Amino acid sequence: MKRFTIGVDVGGTNVKMGLVSPQGAILSRAILDTKSFNKNKQKLIDAIVVAILGLISEKRLAAKDILGVGLGLPGPIDAERGMVNFLPNIPGWKNVPLTNILRKKLCLPTFIDNDVNLITLGEWTFGAGRNYRNLMCMTLGTGVGAGLVLNGSLYRGEGFSAGELGHMPLNEQGPACNCGGWGCFERYVGNATLLKKGAQTFGRAIPLPEIYQLARNHDPRALRFWEETGEHIGNALVGVINLLNLRLIVVGGGVANSFRFMHKTIVKTIKARAMKIPAGMVQVVRAQLNDDAGILGAQVLVKGSVRGR
Amino acid sequence: MKRFTIGVDVGGTNVKMGLVSPQGAILSRAILDTKSFNKNKQKLIDAIVVAILGLISEKRLAAKDILGVGLGLPGPIDAERGMVNFLPNIPGWKNVPLTNILRKKLCLPTFIDNDVNLITLGEWTFGAGRNYRNLMCMTLGTGVGAGLVLNGSLYRGEGFSAGELGHMPLNEQGPACNCGGWGCFERYVGNATLLKKGAQTFGRAIPLPEIYQLARNHDPRALRFWEETGEHIGNALVGVINLLNLRLIVVGGGVANSFRFMHKTIVKTIKARAMKIPAGMVQVVRAQLNDDAGILGAQVLVKGSVRGR
């Protein structure tokens, strides 16, 4: 029976892949170093194909056992036509008809979507967002992204670029952003800004995990660092909450490791600023699936797409 | 054949009502003065019932000719249970099971929703938003509200309070708002703020239609007044556009009368600040139906609800 799926989470640093059981367990994994293929899109695609076939044969499965393959990619993806518009952090990808290419090479049903959309599908189906109809899943890292489930289905937007939470302005005047705008949320809580702020706070270059550890040890500067980050996050979420009246906001990504030190100020800011009805019904929780969310979300994409065909 | 509908648009100032043909033409109208019933919810309801029955008999129609009645009310409405949670600007309404009350009195299928949601349904079906799948309809007036059509259906939010665009913050620090928050969009472009700003600009109390007339006569202060208002509107829309990747934004409400003097700065701000893909595909247009949007939107609500039962 065709019931296993393959999930592929393509990132700027590496490509994480997994064979997923019908119940949503990751049975085996593979990983590729994205940068080693950076100059050659075709070699990266070929390596992904080899790794996918490896995952299948490794478990003595055949093509007929595989329901489909789902890939998440970091950029605007035309999920309907299976087209990668472009990938800001992986050079050489522009208007690539990726599902057509992969279907020919794999002879398997293949579907693609934005990576944060797959993470959102994963958390919604297997993680923190189970049984919710209206939620946002945000990823805090180098960039700040989000996926939206509205009225019980993934909302991709008119041109598949919905969820650019990192580029919601926090202020009418604010620091320039590399998106071309200014005052963007990402310029307050993205990794680059946090590292700079950390260096200023502690008088030396300091990685974020160390600021997390310092907070665990009750260092007041570290605690304040995360509280202030939580306040910016809260300020961004107030707008989303008043506009969309969501039931749940899931916080994931590397920065979410410090969620416990930010949660209180996030909630405090929402209670202080957002309107009573939406503020009273929204919960802000940490993501549950970490790095597996995209691979599991790919199964949701495949199941939904195969059904829908 | 049961094909006519009755639309009722309940506002803080008056109640506008219309008998609507199957094709969406308003065949006859009635209007009530809301304030004259302010102290008595029951009397207002009774007056609405009498006016509805009057609209029907006036055209020599019978109950069997009426598909249903749709009412829009200015506050959070549980459209599924037919419950008015409360109306901020009409005292005495709290947890009123309005559809049950009206169905008993009218013996007609009756449905209710938030007034801006009905305006949105009206513009989407009969006005500026025809044939769009992803749009926001905003109303600029005393308050600033919005309705959202996402993935081709009205998005009401988890607790029926989505669309509070007026309370999206424009700045992390900003003027206190009567919603309890601060820096809200409405505090920059709501009528009260614009009237205050007009008085400062012109050195005397001046109504907004007069500032519109002055702009028509090329008065530079009036032109600047509307341009600055357009810039605030643009700043608020940048966040919405990056988050939701809408195809269309419809601008309605009293302040939209000056749309022609704001449009250029709205678009300029969006092009400058929003991300290329969503900014490139969104259009900002003026509402087409003016005061009729809610009455026509009520027909969309009724048709959708009767079908859905």
Coordinates of C-alpha atoms in Angstrom, one line a residue:
Chain A
M1 CA 0.0 0.0 0.0
K2 CA 1.2 3.5 -0.9
R3 CA 1.2 5.1 2.5
F4 CA 4.7 6.3 3.4
T5 CA 5.8 9.9 2.6
I6 CA 9.1 11.6 2.1
G7 CA 9.6 15.0 3.6
V8 CA 12.4 17.3 2.4
D9 CA 13.2 20.6 4.2
V10 CA 15.6 22.6 2.0
G11 CA 17.4 25.3 4.0
G12 CA 20.2 27.7 3.2
T13 CA 22.6 25.6 5.4
N14 CA 21.4 22.1 4.9
V15 CA 18.7 19.8 3.4
K16 CA 17.0 17.7 6.0
M17 CA 15.1 14.7 4.8
G18 CA 13.0 12.0 6.3
L19 CA 10.9 8.9 5.5
V20 CA 7.6 9.2 7.4
S21 CA 5.3 6.5 8.4
P22 CA 1.5 6.8 7.8
Q23 CA 1.2 7.6 11.5
G24 CA 3.7 10.4 11.3
A25 CA 6.8 8.8 12.7
I26 CA 10.1 9.6 11.1
L27 CA 11.6 6.2 10.3
S28 CA 14.9 7.3 8.8
R29 CA 16.7 10.4 7.9
A30 CA 19.2 11.9 5.5
I31 CA 21.0 15.3 5.5
L32 CA 22.9 17.2 2.8
D33 CA 25.1 20.2 3.0
T34 CA 23.4 22.9 0.9
K35 CA 26.4 25.1 0.6
S36 CA 28.5 22.4 -1.1
F37 CA 26.0 22.5 -4.0
N38 CA 25.5 26.2 -4.0
K39 CA 27.0 26.9 -7.3
N40 CA 25.1 24.2 -9.0
K41 CA 21.3 23.8 -8.8
Q42 CA 21.3 20.7 -10.9
K43 CA 23.8 18.9 -8.6
L44 CA 21.7 19.8 -5.5
I45 CA 18.6 18.4 -7.2
D46 CA 20.4 15.2 -8.2
A47 CA 21.7 14.7 -4.7
I48 CA 18.2 15.1 -3.3
V49 CA 16.9 12.5 -5.8
V50 CA 19.6 10.1 -4.8
A51 CA 19.0 10.6 -1.1
I52 CA 15.2 10.1 -1.6
L53 CA 15.7 6.9 -3.4
G54 CA 18.2 5.9 -0.7
L55 CA 15.6 6.5 2.0
I56 CA 13.1 4.3 0.2
S57 CA 15.5 1.4 -0.6
E58 CA 17.1 1.5 2.8
K59 CA 13.8 0.4 4.3
R60 CA 13.2 -2.2 1.5
L61 CA 10.3 -0.2 0.3
A62 CA 9.3 0.2 -3.4
A63 CA 7.7 3.2 -5.3
K64 CA 4.3 1.7 -4.7
D65 CA 4.7 2.1 -0.9
I66 CA 5.3 5.8 -1.3
L67 CA 2.2 8.1 -1.3
G68 CA 4.4 11.0 -2.4
V69 CA 7.2 13.4 -1.8
G70 CA 6.8 16.9 -0.3
L71 CA 9.5 19.6 -0.3
G72 CA 9.7 22.8 1.6
L73 CA 11.9 25.6 0.2
P74 CA 12.9 28.9 1.7
G75 CA 11.3 31.4 -0.7
P76 CA 8.1 32.2 -2.6
I77 CA 6.8 29.0 -4.1
D78 CA 3.9 28.6 -6.5
A79 CA 2.5 25.5 -4.7
E80 CA -0.2 25.0 -7.4
R81 CA 2.1 25.0 -10.4
G82 CA 5.0 23.5 -8.5
M83 CA 7.3 26.4 -9.4
V84 CA 10.1 27.8 -7.3
N85 CA 9.9 31.6 -8.0
F86 CA 13.3 32.3 -6.3
L87 CA 15.2 31.5 -3.2
P88 CA 16.8 34.6 -1.5
N89 CA 19.4 32.6 0.3
I90 CA 20.3 29.9 -2.3
P91 CA 21.8 31.4 -5.4
G92 CA 20.9 30.2 -8.9
W93 CA 17.2 29.3 -8.3
K94 CA 14.8 31.3 -10.4
N95 CA 11.5 30.1 -11.9
V96 CA 12.4 26.4 -11.5
P97 CA 9.6 24.0 -12.3
L98 CA 10.8 21.8 -9.5
T99 CA 7.9 19.4 -9.2
N100 CA 8.0 18.6 -12.9
I101 CA 11.8 17.9 -12.7
L102 CA 11.4 15.7 -9.6
R103 CA 8.4 13.8 -10.9
K104 CA 10.4 12.8 -14.0
K105 CA 13.4 11.7 -12.0
L106 CA 11.5 10.0 -9.1
C107 CA 8.4 8.7 -10.8
L108 CA 6.6 9.7 -7.6
P109 CA 3.9 12.2 -6.9
T110 CA 5.8 15.3 -5.8
F111 CA 4.7 18.6 -4.2
I112 CA 6.4 21.7 -3.1
D113 CA 5.6 24.6 -0.8
N114 CA 7.3 27.4 1.2
D115 CA 9.3 25.9 4.1
V116 CA 7.4 27.9 6.8
N117 CA 4.1 26.7 5.3
L118 CA 5.3 23.1 5.8
I119 CA 6.4 23.9 9.3
T120 CA 3.0 25.4 9.9
L121 CA 1.2 22.3 8.5
G122 CA 3.5 20.1 10.7
E123 CA 2.7 21.9 13.9
W124 CA -1.0 22.2 13.0
T125 CA -1.3 18.4 12.4
F126 CA 1.2 16.8 14.7
G127 CA 2.4 19.6 17.1
A128 CA 1.3 22.5 19.2
G129 CA -1.6 23.4 16.9
R130 CA -3.6 20.2 16.8
N131 CA -7.3 20.8 16.6
Y132 CA -7.1 24.5 16.1
R133 CA -8.9 26.3 13.2
N134 CA -7.2 29.7 13.3
L135 CA -3.5 29.9 14.1
M136 CA -0.2 31.4 13.1
C137 CA 3.1 29.6 13.3
M138 CA 6.0 32.0 13.4
T139 CA 9.7 31.1 13.1
L140 CA 12.2 33.3 14.7
G141 CA 15.8 33.0 13.4
T142 CA 18.0 34.7 10.8
G143 CA 14.7 35.7 9.2
V144 CA 11.3 36.0 10.8
G145 CA 8.5 34.1 8.9
A146 CA 5.1 32.8 9.6
G147 CA 2.4 30.5 8.2
L148 CA -1.3 31.0 8.6
V149 CA -4.1 28.5 9.1
L150 CA -7.4 30.4 8.7
N151 CA -10.9 28.9 8.7
G152 CA -9.2 25.5 9.0
S153 CA -7.0 25.6 5.9
L154 CA -3.5 26.9 5.0
Y155 CA -3.7 30.5 3.7
R156 CA -1.0 31.1 1.1
G157 CA -2.1 34.5 -0.2
E158 CA -2.8 35.7 -3.7
G159 CA 0.8 35.2 -4.9
F160 CA 1.9 32.5 -2.4
S161 CA 3.8 35.1 -0.3
A162 CA 1.5 35.5 2.7
G163 CA 3.1 35.2 6.1
E164 CA 5.9 37.8 5.8
L165 CA 5.5 38.6 9.5
G166 CA 9.1 39.7 9.7
H167 CA 8.3 42.6 7.4
M168 CA 5.3 44.0 9.3
P169 CA 6.4 47.4 10.4
L170 CA 6.7 48.0 14.1
N171 CA 7.1 51.8 13.7
E172 CA 6.4 54.4 11.0
Q173 CA 10.0 55.5 11.3
G174 CA 12.6 52.8 11.9
P175 CA 15.9 51.1 10.8
A176 CA 16.3 50.2 7.1
C177 CA 15.6 46.6 6.3
N178 CA 17.2 44.6 3.5
C179 CA 13.6 44.0 2.1
G180 CA 13.8 47.7 0.9
G181 CA 11.4 48.8 3.7
W182 CA 12.1 50.1 7.1
G183 CA 11.0 49.6 10.7
C184 CA 10.3 45.9 10.0
F185 CA 9.7 43.5 12.9
E186 CA 12.7 41.4 11.7
R187 CA 15.0 44.4 12.3
Y188 CA 14.1 44.3 16.0
V189 CA 14.2 40.5 16.7
G190 CA 16.1 38.9 13.8
N191 CA 19.4 37.1 14.7
A192 CA 21.6 39.8 13.2
T193 CA 20.0 42.5 15.4
L194 CA 20.0 40.3 18.5
L195 CA 23.7 39.4 18.1
K196 CA 24.5 43.1 17.7
K197 CA 22.4 44.0 20.8
G198 CA 24.0 41.1 22.7
A199 CA 27.5 42.5 21.9
Q200 CA 26.4 45.9 23.1
T201 CA 24.9 44.6 26.2
F202 CA 27.7 42.3 27.3
G203 CA 30.6 44.3 25.8
R204 CA 31.8 41.4 23.6
A205 CA 30.6 39.1 20.7
I206 CA 28.3 36.6 22.4
P207 CA 26.2 33.8 20.7
L208 CA 22.5 33.7 21.5
P209 CA 22.7 30.2 23.2
E210 CA 25.1 31.8 25.7
I211 CA 22.6 34.6 26.4
Y212 CA 20.0 31.8 26.9
Q213 CA 22.4 30.0 29.4
L214 CA 23.1 33.3 31.2
A215 CA 19.3 33.9 31.6
R216 CA 19.0 30.3 33.0
N217 CA 21.6 31.4 35.6
H218 CA 19.5 34.5 36.5
D219 CA 21.9 37.0 34.9
P220 CA 19.8 40.2 35.0
R221 CA 21.2 41.6 31.8
A222 CA 20.4 38.4 30.0
L223 CA 16.9 38.2 31.5
R224 CA 16.3 41.8 30.4
F225 CA 17.7 41.0 26.9
W226 CA 15.0 38.3 26.4
E227 CA 12.3 40.4 28.0
E228 CA 12.9 43.3 25.7
T229 CA 12.9 40.9 22.7
G230 CA 9.6 39.5 24.0
E231 CA 8.2 43.1 24.2
H232 CA 9.0 43.6 20.5
I233 CA 7.4 40.3 19.6
G234 CA 4.3 41.2 21.7
N235 CA 4.0 44.5 19.9
A236 CA 4.1 42.8 16.5
L237 CA 1.6 40.2 17.6
V238 CA -0.9 42.9 18.8
G239 CA -1.5 43.9 15.2
V240 CA -1.9 40.3 14.1
I241 CA -4.3 39.5 16.9
N242 CA -6.5 42.5 16.4
L243 CA -6.6 41.9 12.6
L244 CA -7.0 38.2 12.6
N245 CA -8.5 37.2 15.9
L246 CA -6.5 34.0 16.0
R247 CA -6.9 31.2 18.7
L248 CA -3.3 30.2 18.8
I249 CA 0.2 31.6 18.0
V250 CA 3.0 29.0 17.8
V251 CA 6.5 30.3 18.3
G252 CA 9.3 28.3 16.7
G253 CA 12.8 28.8 15.2
G254 CA 16.2 29.1 17.0
V255 CA 15.3 32.2 19.0
A256 CA 12.3 30.3 20.4
N257 CA 14.8 28.3 22.5
S258 CA 14.6 31.3 24.9
F259 CA 10.7 31.2 24.7
R260 CA 10.5 30.7 28.5
F261 CA 12.3 34.0 29.1
M262 CA 10.2 35.9 26.6
H263 CA 6.7 34.4 27.2
K264 CA 5.8 36.6 30.1
T265 CA 6.5 39.9 28.4
I266 CA 4.9 38.7 25.1
V267 CA 1.7 37.9 27.0
K268 CA 1.9 41.1 29.1
T269 CA 2.2 43.2 26.0
I270 CA -0.7 41.5 24.3
K271 CA -2.9 41.9 27.4
A272 CA -2.0 45.6 27.7
R273 CA -2.3 46.5 24.0
A274 CA -4.6 44.2 22.1
M275 CA -8.4 44.4 22.2
K276 CA -10.1 42.5 25.0
I277 CA -12.0 39.9 23.0
P278 CA -9.2 38.7 20.7
A279 CA -6.6 39.1 23.5
G280 CA -8.7 37.0 25.8
M281 CA -8.9 34.0 23.5
V282 CA -5.4 33.8 22.0
Q283 CA -2.7 31.6 23.4
V284 CA 1.0 31.9 22.6
V285 CA 2.9 28.7 22.9
R286 CA 6.2 27.2 21.9
A287 CA 6.5 25.0 18.9
Q288 CA 6.7 21.3 19.7
L289 CA 8.3 19.7 16.7
N290 CA 11.6 21.7 16.3
D291 CA 13.5 20.6 13.2
D292 CA 11.0 17.8 12.3
A293 CA 8.1 20.2 11.7
G294 CA 8.9 20.6 8.0
I295 CA 9.4 16.9 7.3
L296 CA 6.1 16.1 9.0
G297 CA 4.3 19.0 7.4
A298 CA 5.4 17.6 4.0
Q299 CA 3.2 14.6 4.8
V300 CA 0.2 16.9 5.3
L301 CA 1.0 18.6 2.0
V302 CA 1.2 15.3 0.2
K303 CA -1.9 13.8 1.7
G304 CA -3.9 17.0 1.0
S305 CA -2.6 17.3 -2.6
V306 CA -3.0 13.6 -3.5
R307 CA -6.6 13.7 -2.1
G308 CA -7.2 16.9 -4.0
R309 CA -6.2 15.6 -7.4
Chain B
M1 CA -40.9 32.3 -5.4
K2 CA -38.9 33.2 -2.3
R3 CA -36.2 35.3 -3.9
F4 CA -36.3 38.9 -2.5
T5 CA -34.2 39.7 0.5
I6 CA -34.3 42.4 3.2
G7 CA -31.1 44.1 4.2
V8 CA -30.8 46.1 7.5
D9 CA -27.8 48.2 8.3
V10 CA -27.9 49.1 12.0
G11 CA -25.7 52.1 12.8
G12 CA -25.2 54.3 15.8
T13 CA -27.0 57.2 14.0
N14 CA -29.6 55.5 11.9
V15 CA -30.9 52.2 10.7
K16 CA -30.9 51.9 6.9
M17 CA -33.1 49.2 5.4
G18 CA -33.9 48.0 1.9
L19 CA -35.9 45.5 -0.1
V20 CA -33.5 43.8 -2.6
S21 CA -34.4 42.1 -5.8
P22 CA -32.9 38.7 -6.7
Q23 CA -30.6 40.7 -9.1
G24 CA -29.3 42.9 -6.3
A25 CA -31.3 46.1 -7.0
I26 CA -32.7 48.0 -4.0
L27 CA -36.4 48.3 -4.8
S28 CA -37.5 50.3 -1.8
R29 CA -36.0 51.7 1.4
A30 CA -36.8 52.7 5.0
I31 CA -34.8 54.5 7.5
L32 CA -35.0 54.8 11.3
D33 CA -33.4 57.2 13.8
T34 CA -31.3 55.0 16.1
K35 CA -30.9 57.6 18.8
S36 CA -34.7 58.0 19.3
F37 CA -34.7 54.4 20.5
N38 CA -31.4 54.5 22.4
K39 CA -32.8 53.9 25.8
N40 CA -35.0 51.0 24.7
K41 CA -33.6 48.0 22.8
Q42 CA -37.1 46.4 22.6
K43 CA -38.6 49.4 20.9
L44 CA -35.8 49.6 18.3
I45 CA -36.3 45.9 17.5
D46 CA -40.1 46.4 17.2
A47 CA -39.6 49.4 14.9
I48 CA -37.3 47.3 12.7
V49 CA -39.9 44.6 12.6
V50 CA -42.6 47.0 11.6
A51 CA -40.4 48.6 8.9
I52 CA -39.5 45.2 7.5
L53 CA -43.1 44.1 7.2
G54 CA -43.8 47.5 5.7
L55 CA -41.2 47.0 3.0
I56 CA -42.7 43.7 2.1
S57 CA -46.4 44.8 2.0
E58 CA -45.6 48.1 0.3
K59 CA -44.5 46.0 -2.8
R60 CA -47.5 43.7 -2.4
L61 CA -45.2 40.8 -1.6
A62 CA -45.9 38.0 0.9
A63 CA -43.6 36.1 3.3
K64 CA -43.2 33.4 0.7
D65 CA -41.5 35.9 -1.7
I66 CA -38.8 36.7 0.9
L67 CA -35.7 34.4 1.0
G68 CA -34.6 35.9 4.2
V69 CA -33.6 39.0 6.2
G70 CA -30.0 40.0 6.9
L71 CA -28.9 42.5 9.5
G72 CA -25.5 44.1 10.1
L73 CA -24.7 45.5 13.5
P74 CA -21.8 47.6 14.7
G75 CA -20.0 45.3 17.1
P76 CA -18.9 41.8 17.7
I77 CA -21.6 39.4 16.4
D78 CA -21.7 35.7 16.8
A79 CA -22.9 35.0 13.3
E80 CA -23.3 31.3 13.8
R81 CA -25.5 31.5 16.9
G82 CA -27.1 34.8 15.8
M83 CA -26.1 36.5 19.0
V84 CA -25.2 40.2 19.5
N85 CA -22.3 40.2 22.0
F86 CA -22.4 43.9 22.5
L87 CA -22.6 47.2 20.6
P88 CA -20.0 49.8 21.7
N89 CA -22.0 52.7 20.3
I90 CA -25.6 51.6 21.1
P91 CA -26.2 51.3 24.8
G92 CA -28.3 48.4 26.2
W93 CA -27.2 45.7 23.9
K94 CA -25.4 42.8 25.6
N95 CA -25.8 39.1 24.7
V96 CA -29.0 39.6 22.7
P97 CA -30.1 36.4 20.8
L98 CA -31.3 38.7 18.0
T99 CA -32.0 36.1 15.2
N100 CA -34.2 34.1 17.6
I101 CA -36.1 37.2 18.6
L102 CA -36.6 38.3 14.9
R103 CA -37.4 34.9 13.6
K104 CA -40.3 34.7 16.0
K105 CA -41.6 38.1 15.2
L106 CA -41.1 38.0 11.4
C107 CA -41.6 34.2 10.7
L108 CA -38.8 34.7 8.2
P109 CA -35.3 33.2 8.0
T110 CA -33.1 35.8 9.7
F111 CA -29.3 36.2 9.9
I112 CA -27.0 38.7 11.5
D113 CA -23.3 39.7 11.2
N114 CA -21.0 42.5 11.9
D115 CA -21.8 45.6 9.8
V116 CA -18.3 45.8 8.2
N117 CA -18.5 42.1 7.3
L118 CA -21.8 42.8 5.4
I119 CA -20.2 45.9 3.7
T120 CA -17.4 43.6 2.7
L121 CA -19.8 40.9 1.3
G122 CA -21.6 43.7 -0.6
E123 CA -18.4 45.2 -2.2
W124 CA -17.1 41.7 -2.9
T125 CA -20.3 40.5 -4.7
F126 CA -21.7 43.7 -6.2
G127 CA -19.0 46.4 -6.0
A128 CA -15.3 47.0 -6.2
G129 CA -14.3 43.5 -5.2
R130 CA -16.1 41.4 -7.8
N131 CA -14.2 38.2 -8.9
Y132 CA -11.4 38.6 -6.3
R133 CA -10.5 35.8 -3.9
N134 CA -8.3 37.7 -1.4
L135 CA -9.3 41.2 -0.4
M136 CA -9.8 43.5 2.5
C137 CA -12.5 46.1 2.6
M138 CA -11.8 48.9 5.0
T139 CA -14.1 51.6 6.3
L140 CA -12.7 54.9 7.4
G141 CA -14.9 57.0 9.6
T142 CA -15.4 57.6 13.3
G143 CA -13.9 54.2 13.7
V144 CA -11.7 52.3 11.3
G145 CA -12.8 48.7 10.6
A146 CA -12.2 46.1 8.0
G147 CA -13.6 42.9 6.6
L148 CA -11.5 40.1 5.1
V149 CA -12.2 37.7 2.2
L150 CA -9.5 35.1 2.2
N151 CA -9.3 32.0 0.0
G152 CA -12.6 33.1 -1.4
S153 CA -14.7 33.3 1.7
L154 CA -15.4 35.7 4.5
Y155 CA -12.9 35.4 7.4
R156 CA -14.6 36.2 10.7
G157 CA -11.9 35.0 13.1
E158 CA -12.0 32.6 16.0
G159 CA -14.4 34.8 18.1
F160 CA -16.0 36.8 15.3
S161 CA -13.8 39.8 15.9
A162 CA -11.4 39.7 13.0
G163 CA -10.9 42.9 11.0
E164 CA -10.0 45.3 13.8
L165 CA -7.7 47.2 11.4
G166 CA -8.2 50.4 13.3
H167 CA -6.4 48.9 16.3
M168 CA -3.3 47.6 14.5
P169 CA -0.5 49.6 16.1
L170 CA 1.4 52.0 13.8
N171 CA 4.1 52.6 16.4
E172 CA 5.5 50.9 19.5
Q173 CA 5.0 54.2 21.3
G174 CA 2.0 56.3 20.4
P175 CA -1.2 58.1 21.6
A176 CA -3.5 56.3 24.0
C177 CA -6.6 54.7 22.3
N178 CA -10.0 54.2 23.9
C179 CA -9.6 50.5 23.1
G180 CA -7.1 50.4 26.0
G181 CA -4.1 50.1 23.7
W182 CA -1.9 52.8 22.2
G183 CA -0.4 53.9 18.9
C184 CA -3.5 52.4 17.1
F185 CA -4.0 53.2 13.4
E186 CA -7.4 54.7 14.3
R187 CA -5.7 57.3 16.5
Y188 CA -4.0 58.6 13.3
V189 CA -6.8 58.6 10.8
G190 CA -10.1 58.3 12.7
N191 CA -12.6 61.2 12.4
A192 CA -11.8 62.7 15.9
T193 CA -8.1 62.9 15.1
L194 CA -8.6 64.3 11.6
L195 CA -11.0 67.0 13.0
K196 CA -8.4 68.0 15.6
K197 CA -5.7 68.1 13.0
G198 CA -7.9 70.1 10.7
A199 CA -8.5 72.6 13.5
Q200 CA -4.8 72.9 14.1
T201 CA -4.0 73.2 10.4
F202 CA -6.6 75.8 9.5
G203 CA -6.8 77.6 12.9
R204 CA -10.5 76.9 13.3
A205 CA -13.0 74.1 13.7
I206 CA -13.5 72.8 10.1
P207 CA -15.6 69.8 9.0
L208 CA -13.9 67.2 6.8
P209 CA -16.1 67.8 3.7
E210 CA -14.8 71.3 3.7
I211 CA -11.2 70.1 3.8
Y212 CA -12.2 67.9 0.8
Q213 CA -13.6 71.0 -1.0
L214 CA -10.5 73.0 -0.2
A215 CA -8.4 70.2 -1.7
R216 CA -10.5 70.3 -4.8
N217 CA -9.7 74.0 -5.1
H218 CA -6.0 73.1 -4.8
D219 CA -5.5 74.6 -1.3
P220 CA -2.0 73.4 -0.5
R221 CA -2.7 72.9 3.3
A222 CA -5.8 70.8 2.4
L223 CA -3.8 68.7 -0.2
R224 CA -1.1 68.2 2.4
F225 CA -3.7 67.2 5.0
W226 CA -5.0 64.4 2.8
E227 CA -1.6 63.3 1.7
E228 CA -0.4 62.9 5.3
T229 CA -3.5 60.9 6.0
G230 CA -2.8 58.7 3.0
E231 CA 0.7 58.2 4.3
H232 CA -0.6 56.8 7.7
I233 CA -3.0 54.6 5.7
G234 CA -0.2 53.4 3.6
N235 CA 1.9 52.6 6.6
A236 CA -0.9 50.5 8.1
L237 CA -1.5 48.7 4.8
V238 CA 2.2 47.7 4.4
G239 CA 1.8 45.4 7.4
V240 CA -1.4 43.9 6.1
I241 CA 0.0 43.4 2.6
N242 CA 3.2 41.7 3.8
L243 CA 1.2 39.5 6.1
L244 CA -1.7 38.6 3.9
N245 CA -0.6 39.1 0.3
L246 CA -4.0 40.4 -0.8
R247 CA -5.0 41.1 -4.3
L248 CA -7.3 44.0 -3.5
I249 CA -7.9 46.6 -0.8
V250 CA -11.2 48.5 -1.0
V251 CA -11.4 51.8 0.8
G252 CA -14.8 52.9 2.0
G253 CA -16.4 55.0 4.7
G254 CA -16.8 58.8 5.0
V255 CA -13.1 59.7 4.9
A256 CA -12.9 57.7 1.6
N257 CA -14.7 60.7 -0.1
S258 CA -11.2 62.2 -0.2
F259 CA -9.8 59.0 -1.6
R260 CA -8.6 60.8 -4.8
F261 CA -6.4 63.1 -2.7
M262 CA -4.9 60.2 -0.6
H263 CA -4.6 57.5 -3.3
K264 CA -1.2 58.6 -4.6
T265 CA 0.5 58.7 -1.2
I266 CA -1.1 55.4 -0.2
V267 CA 0.3 53.7 -3.2
K268 CA 3.7 55.5 -2.9
T269 CA 4.1 54.3 0.7
I270 CA 3.1 50.8 -0.2
K271 CA 5.6 50.7 -3.1
A272 CA 8.4 52.1 -0.9
R273 CA 7.8 50.0 2.2
A274 CA 6.1 46.7 1.3
M275 CA 7.8 43.7 -0.2
K276 CA 8.1 43.5 -4.0
I277 CA 5.9 40.5 -4.7
P278 CA 2.9 41.4 -2.6
A279 CA 3.3 45.2 -3.3
G280 CA 3.4 44.4 -7.0
M281 CA 0.1 42.6 -7.1
V282 CA -2.1 44.6 -4.7
Q283 CA -4.5 47.2 -5.9
V284 CA -6.0 49.9 -3.7
V285 CA -9.4 51.2 -4.9
R286 CA -12.3 53.2 -3.7
A287 CA -15.5 51.4 -2.6
Q288 CA -18.3 51.5 -5.1
L289 CA -21.5 51.0 -3.2
N290 CA -21.3 53.7 -0.5
D291 CA -24.2 53.5 1.9
D292 CA -25.8 50.5 0.0
A293 CA -23.0 48.1 0.6
G294 CA -24.4 46.7 3.9
I295 CA -28.0 46.3 2.5
L296 CA -26.6 44.4 -0.5
G297 CA -24.1 42.4 1.6
A298 CA -27.1 41.2 3.7
Q299 CA -28.3 39.5 0.5
V300 CA -25.0 37.6 0.2
L301 CA -25.2 36.6 3.9
V302 CA -28.8 35.4 3.5
K303 CA -28.1 33.5 0.3
G304 CA -25.0 31.8 1.8
S305 CA -26.8 31.0 5.0
V306 CA -30.0 29.6 3.5
R307 CA -27.9 27.5 1.1
G308 CA -25.7 26.4 4.0
R309 CA -28.6 25.1 6.2

